[in-house]
Amino acid sequence: MSRRGREDEETAGERQSRRRTSWQHRDTSSLSPAQMDERDTYFRFAEDMIQKSVELLPIISSLLMNLTSYYAIIQQWSSTGSTVSANVVSRAREKMIQCKAAFDNMTLLLVWIKSYAQIALLHVEDLTFFSRRPHRFPDECYRTIESISSHQCYSWFGVDQHQLQALYRHWRIPQHFRARSSRHRFEGEACFIIFMYHMIKGSPFTEMSLIFGGDPRKMSPMFEAMVNHMYETIVSLGIF
């Protein structure tokens, strides 16, 4: 199977605390302390409901046995032409009707309790397990000045393409940057565009990745490389 095919497969597992979950999956695959308490509460509630339903079973069994006995006795009296008085038969039928009503009520209560337990367990399951597709960042785009249209250039930076290119030259942007911490290598023009957009718009890198594509985690060292370059350039020019 190709790498692209593996990336498109669903991933399932058990939710962990936010501290033990990577940042890109915390909204879908982690639990906050409040959610952990909620899960434990629902689980205890489900346990109590199941215990209550088990306690009802002997009562329901006893009612069913009594109902069967009353029915069998009445049927025997009717089939054999017994000399039992009509008053006794009538009282036996009333007892059977009362027993059947109690049996129906207890059965309904049992179903109701089991349903509540099932709903609670379903909620526990939602808070315990996750199923997701791995997040795939869009392809990188708008990483060169030429790839940005005139309308986008003015909307994003407040200048046209020629003015942006002039600023790029005057700031002496090198062809490549290398991050000091991670030693990643970035295109100088891409760092310049990311730096300008972040400074002007103030958008977070996670939001900028929807426009410029790529992994937002790499935009932070790109921005840092530009800041270091600007500081070193200003110092070398003797402005401060």
Short mmCIF file of C-alpha atoms in Angstrom, two decimals:
data_model
loop_
_atom_site.label_atom_id
_atom_site.label_comp_id
_atom_site.label_asym_id
_atom_site.label_seq_id
_atom_site.Cartn_x
_atom_site.Cartn_y
_atom_site.Cartn_z
CA MET A 1 0.00 0.00 0.00
CA SER A 2 1.29 3.47 -0.86
CA ARG A 3 2.07 6.08 1.77
CA ARG A 4 -0.87 8.17 0.61
CA GLY A 5 -3.16 5.18 1.10
CA ARG A 6 -1.88 4.61 4.63
CA GLU A 7 -2.45 8.27 5.49
CA ASP A 8 -6.06 8.04 4.39
CA GLU A 9 -6.80 5.11 6.70
CA GLU A 10 -8.85 5.76 9.80
CA THR A 11 -7.02 5.68 13.12
CA ALA A 12 -8.74 4.37 16.23
CA GLY A 13 -7.58 4.17 19.81
CA GLU A 14 -8.18 5.13 23.41
CA ARG A 15 -8.35 8.77 24.42
CA GLN A 16 -5.56 10.02 26.67
CA SER A 17 -5.13 13.18 28.71
CA ARG A 18 -4.38 16.39 26.82
CA ARG A 19 -0.84 16.38 28.20
CA ARG A 20 -0.17 12.93 26.68
CA THR A 21 -1.75 13.78 23.29
CA SER A 22 0.04 15.65 20.49
CA TRP A 23 -1.27 19.16 19.91
CA GLN A 24 -2.83 18.49 16.49
CA HIS A 25 -5.12 15.78 17.92
CA ARG A 26 -6.08 17.32 21.26
CA ASP A 27 -9.50 18.46 20.06
CA THR A 28 -10.49 15.01 18.78
CA SER A 29 -8.44 12.42 20.66
CA SER A 30 -7.90 13.70 24.18
CA LEU A 31 -9.85 14.29 27.37
CA SER A 32 -9.83 17.32 29.63
CA PRO A 33 -9.97 16.74 33.43
CA ALA A 34 -13.67 17.69 33.38
CA GLN A 35 -14.35 15.12 30.65
CA MET A 36 -12.50 12.44 32.63
CA ASP A 37 -14.69 13.17 35.65
CA GLU A 38 -17.76 13.06 33.41
CA ARG A 39 -16.73 9.69 31.98
CA ASP A 40 -16.21 8.24 35.48
CA THR A 41 -19.59 9.57 36.61
CA TYR A 42 -21.42 8.00 33.68
CA PHE A 43 -19.57 4.72 34.19
CA ARG A 44 -20.56 4.57 37.86
CA PHE A 45 -24.13 5.43 36.88
CA ALA A 46 -24.17 2.58 34.35
CA GLU A 47 -22.81 0.17 36.97
CA ASP A 48 -25.55 1.20 39.41
CA MET A 49 -28.25 0.74 36.77
CA ILE A 50 -26.97 -2.72 35.84
CA GLN A 51 -26.87 -3.70 39.52
CA LYS A 52 -30.45 -2.50 39.97
CA SER A 53 -31.58 -4.51 36.95
CA VAL A 54 -29.95 -7.65 38.37
CA GLU A 55 -31.76 -7.10 41.68
CA LEU A 56 -35.08 -6.93 39.83
CA LEU A 57 -34.65 -10.32 38.13
CA PRO A 58 -35.58 -12.49 41.19
CA ILE A 59 -38.71 -10.38 41.76
CA ILE A 60 -39.74 -10.71 38.11
CA SER A 61 -39.07 -14.46 38.20
CA SER A 62 -41.21 -14.83 41.32
CA LEU A 63 -44.08 -12.89 39.75
CA LEU A 64 -43.85 -15.00 36.60
CA MET A 65 -44.02 -18.23 38.64
CA ASN A 66 -47.07 -16.97 40.56
CA LEU A 67 -48.76 -15.87 37.34
CA THR A 68 -48.13 -19.28 35.77
CA SER A 69 -49.47 -21.05 38.86
CA TYR A 70 -52.67 -19.00 38.97
CA TYR A 71 -53.25 -19.58 35.27
CA ALA A 72 -52.71 -23.34 35.58
CA ILE A 73 -55.06 -23.66 38.57
CA ILE A 74 -57.83 -21.67 36.90
CA GLN A 75 -57.45 -23.69 33.71
CA GLN A 76 -57.64 -26.94 35.72
CA TRP A 77 -60.81 -25.82 37.50
CA SER A 78 -62.43 -24.87 34.19
CA SER A 79 -61.48 -28.09 32.37
CA THR A 80 -62.42 -30.56 35.09
CA GLY A 81 -65.72 -28.96 36.01
CA SER A 82 -64.63 -28.56 39.60
CA THR A 83 -67.21 -27.78 42.28
CA VAL A 84 -65.13 -24.83 43.50
CA SER A 85 -67.41 -21.90 44.20
CA ALA A 86 -67.63 -19.02 41.75
CA ASN A 87 -66.43 -16.65 44.47
CA VAL A 88 -63.13 -18.55 44.82
CA VAL A 89 -62.61 -18.63 41.06
CA SER A 90 -63.34 -14.89 40.84
CA ARG A 91 -60.84 -14.10 43.57
CA ALA A 92 -58.24 -16.29 41.85
CA ARG A 93 -58.77 -14.42 38.59
CA GLU A 94 -58.34 -11.07 40.40
CA LYS A 95 -55.08 -12.32 41.92
CA MET A 96 -53.88 -13.43 38.48
CA ILE A 97 -54.75 -10.01 36.98
CA GLN A 98 -52.93 -8.21 39.81
CA CYS A 99 -49.93 -10.50 39.39
CA LYS A 100 -49.85 -9.87 35.64
CA ALA A 101 -50.05 -6.09 36.15
CA ALA A 102 -47.16 -6.24 38.63
CA PHE A 103 -45.17 -8.41 36.23
CA ASP A 104 -45.74 -5.97 33.35
CA ASN A 105 -44.75 -2.99 35.51
CA MET A 106 -41.59 -4.67 36.75
CA THR A 107 -40.66 -5.72 33.22
CA LEU A 108 -41.13 -2.15 32.00
CA LEU A 109 -38.99 -0.87 34.88
CA LEU A 110 -36.28 -3.40 33.99
CA VAL A 111 -36.25 -2.27 30.34
CA TRP A 112 -36.15 1.38 31.42
CA ILE A 113 -33.21 0.82 33.77
CA LYS A 114 -31.30 -1.19 31.16
CA SER A 115 -31.91 1.53 28.56
CA TYR A 116 -30.48 4.18 30.87
CA ALA A 117 -27.45 1.97 31.50
CA GLN A 118 -26.93 1.47 27.76
CA ILE A 119 -27.14 5.23 27.09
CA ALA A 120 -24.61 5.89 29.85
CA LEU A 121 -22.25 3.23 28.46
CA LEU A 122 -22.55 4.71 24.97
CA HIS A 123 -21.51 8.07 26.38
CA VAL A 124 -18.61 6.41 28.20
CA GLU A 125 -17.58 4.77 24.92
CA ASP A 126 -17.59 8.14 23.13
CA LEU A 127 -15.37 9.60 25.85
CA THR A 128 -13.05 6.58 25.91
CA PHE A 129 -12.35 5.77 22.26
CA PHE A 130 -11.78 7.87 19.15
CA SER A 131 -11.81 7.26 15.43
CA ARG A 132 -10.27 9.80 13.07
CA ARG A 133 -8.46 10.31 9.82
CA PRO A 134 -4.92 11.68 10.20
CA HIS A 135 -4.78 15.39 9.54
CA ARG A 136 -3.03 16.16 6.28
CA PHE A 137 -1.86 19.70 5.69
CA PRO A 138 -2.56 21.23 2.28
CA ASP A 139 0.27 21.54 -0.21
CA GLU A 140 2.53 24.57 0.09
CA CYS A 141 1.52 27.56 -2.04
CA TYR A 142 2.09 31.33 -2.33
CA ARG A 143 5.70 30.90 -1.21
CA THR A 144 7.08 33.21 -3.94
CA ILE A 145 6.18 36.80 -4.79
CA GLU A 146 5.41 35.87 -8.40
CA SER A 147 2.81 33.31 -7.30
CA ILE A 148 0.84 36.01 -5.47
CA SER A 149 -1.64 37.93 -7.60
CA SER A 150 -1.78 41.74 -7.59
CA HIS A 151 -5.09 41.68 -5.74
CA GLN A 152 -3.80 39.29 -3.08
CA CYS A 153 -0.57 41.25 -2.71
CA TYR A 154 -2.39 44.50 -2.01
CA SER A 155 -4.96 42.79 0.22
CA TRP A 156 -2.34 40.97 2.29
CA PHE A 157 0.53 43.46 2.42
CA GLY A 158 -0.95 46.80 1.35
CA VAL A 159 1.57 47.16 -1.52
CA ASP A 160 1.83 45.94 -5.10
CA GLN A 161 4.20 43.25 -6.34
CA HIS A 162 6.93 45.68 -7.47
CA GLN A 163 7.02 47.38 -4.07
CA LEU A 164 7.10 44.02 -2.30
CA GLN A 165 10.00 42.88 -4.50
CA ALA A 166 11.84 46.14 -3.78
CA LEU A 167 11.40 45.59 -0.04
CA TYR A 168 12.64 42.02 -0.47
CA ARG A 169 15.83 43.30 -2.15
CA HIS A 170 16.43 46.19 0.28
CA TRP A 171 16.17 43.91 3.27
CA ARG A 172 18.90 41.76 1.72
CA ILE A 173 17.01 38.51 2.15
CA PRO A 174 19.34 35.57 1.47
CA GLN A 175 18.34 32.76 -0.86
CA HIS A 176 18.09 30.30 2.03
CA PHE A 177 17.72 30.38 5.80
CA ARG A 178 18.71 27.66 8.24
CA ALA A 179 16.88 27.48 11.56
CA ARG A 180 19.20 27.72 14.53
CA SER A 181 17.31 25.28 16.74
CA SER A 182 16.13 22.58 14.32
CA ARG A 183 18.65 23.23 11.50
CA HIS A 184 15.83 23.06 8.94
CA ARG A 185 16.55 24.75 5.62
CA PHE A 186 13.98 27.23 4.28
CA GLU A 187 13.69 29.34 1.16
CA GLY A 188 14.44 32.98 1.93
CA GLU A 189 11.56 34.29 -0.18
CA ALA A 190 9.09 31.98 1.60
CA CYS A 191 10.34 33.16 5.01
CA PHE A 192 9.95 36.77 3.87
CA ILE A 193 6.30 36.23 2.82
CA ILE A 194 5.43 34.33 6.01
CA PHE A 195 7.08 37.04 8.10
CA MET A 196 5.27 39.87 6.32
CA TYR A 197 1.84 38.22 6.51
CA HIS A 198 2.22 37.33 10.19
CA MET A 199 3.40 40.84 11.10
CA ILE A 200 0.65 42.63 9.15
CA LYS A 201 -2.31 40.34 9.75
CA GLY A 202 -1.35 38.93 13.13
CA SER A 203 -2.87 35.58 12.17
CA PRO A 204 -1.72 32.44 14.02
CA PHE A 205 0.37 29.97 12.06
CA THR A 206 -2.36 27.32 12.23
CA GLU A 207 -4.66 29.72 10.39
CA MET A 208 -1.94 30.76 7.96
CA SER A 209 -1.37 27.12 6.97
CA LEU A 210 -4.85 27.14 5.43
CA ILE A 211 -3.66 29.91 3.08
CA PHE A 212 -0.02 29.08 2.47
CA GLY A 213 -0.27 25.31 3.03
CA GLY A 214 2.36 23.20 4.69
CA ASP A 215 2.94 22.34 8.33
CA PRO A 216 2.27 25.36 10.61
CA ARG A 217 4.93 24.12 13.03
CA LYS A 218 7.60 24.99 10.45
CA MET A 219 6.35 28.58 10.15
CA SER A 220 7.60 29.42 13.63
CA PRO A 221 11.30 28.81 12.83
CA MET A 222 10.78 30.56 9.47
CA PHE A 223 9.50 33.64 11.28
CA GLU A 224 12.31 33.38 13.83
CA ALA A 225 14.91 33.20 11.06
CA MET A 226 13.54 36.40 9.54
CA VAL A 227 13.55 38.18 12.91
CA ASN A 228 17.19 37.21 13.48
CA HIS A 229 18.09 38.33 9.95
CA MET A 230 16.36 41.69 10.40
CA TYR A 231 18.12 42.31 13.70
CA GLU A 232 21.53 41.37 12.31
CA THR A 233 20.95 43.47 9.19
CA ILE A 234 19.93 46.55 11.16
CA VAL A 235 22.92 46.17 13.48
CA SER A 236 25.32 45.75 10.55
CA LEU A 237 23.95 48.92 8.95
CA GLY A 238 24.63 50.82 12.18
CA ILE A 239 21.07 52.07 12.54
CA PHE A 240 21.14 51.32 16.28
#
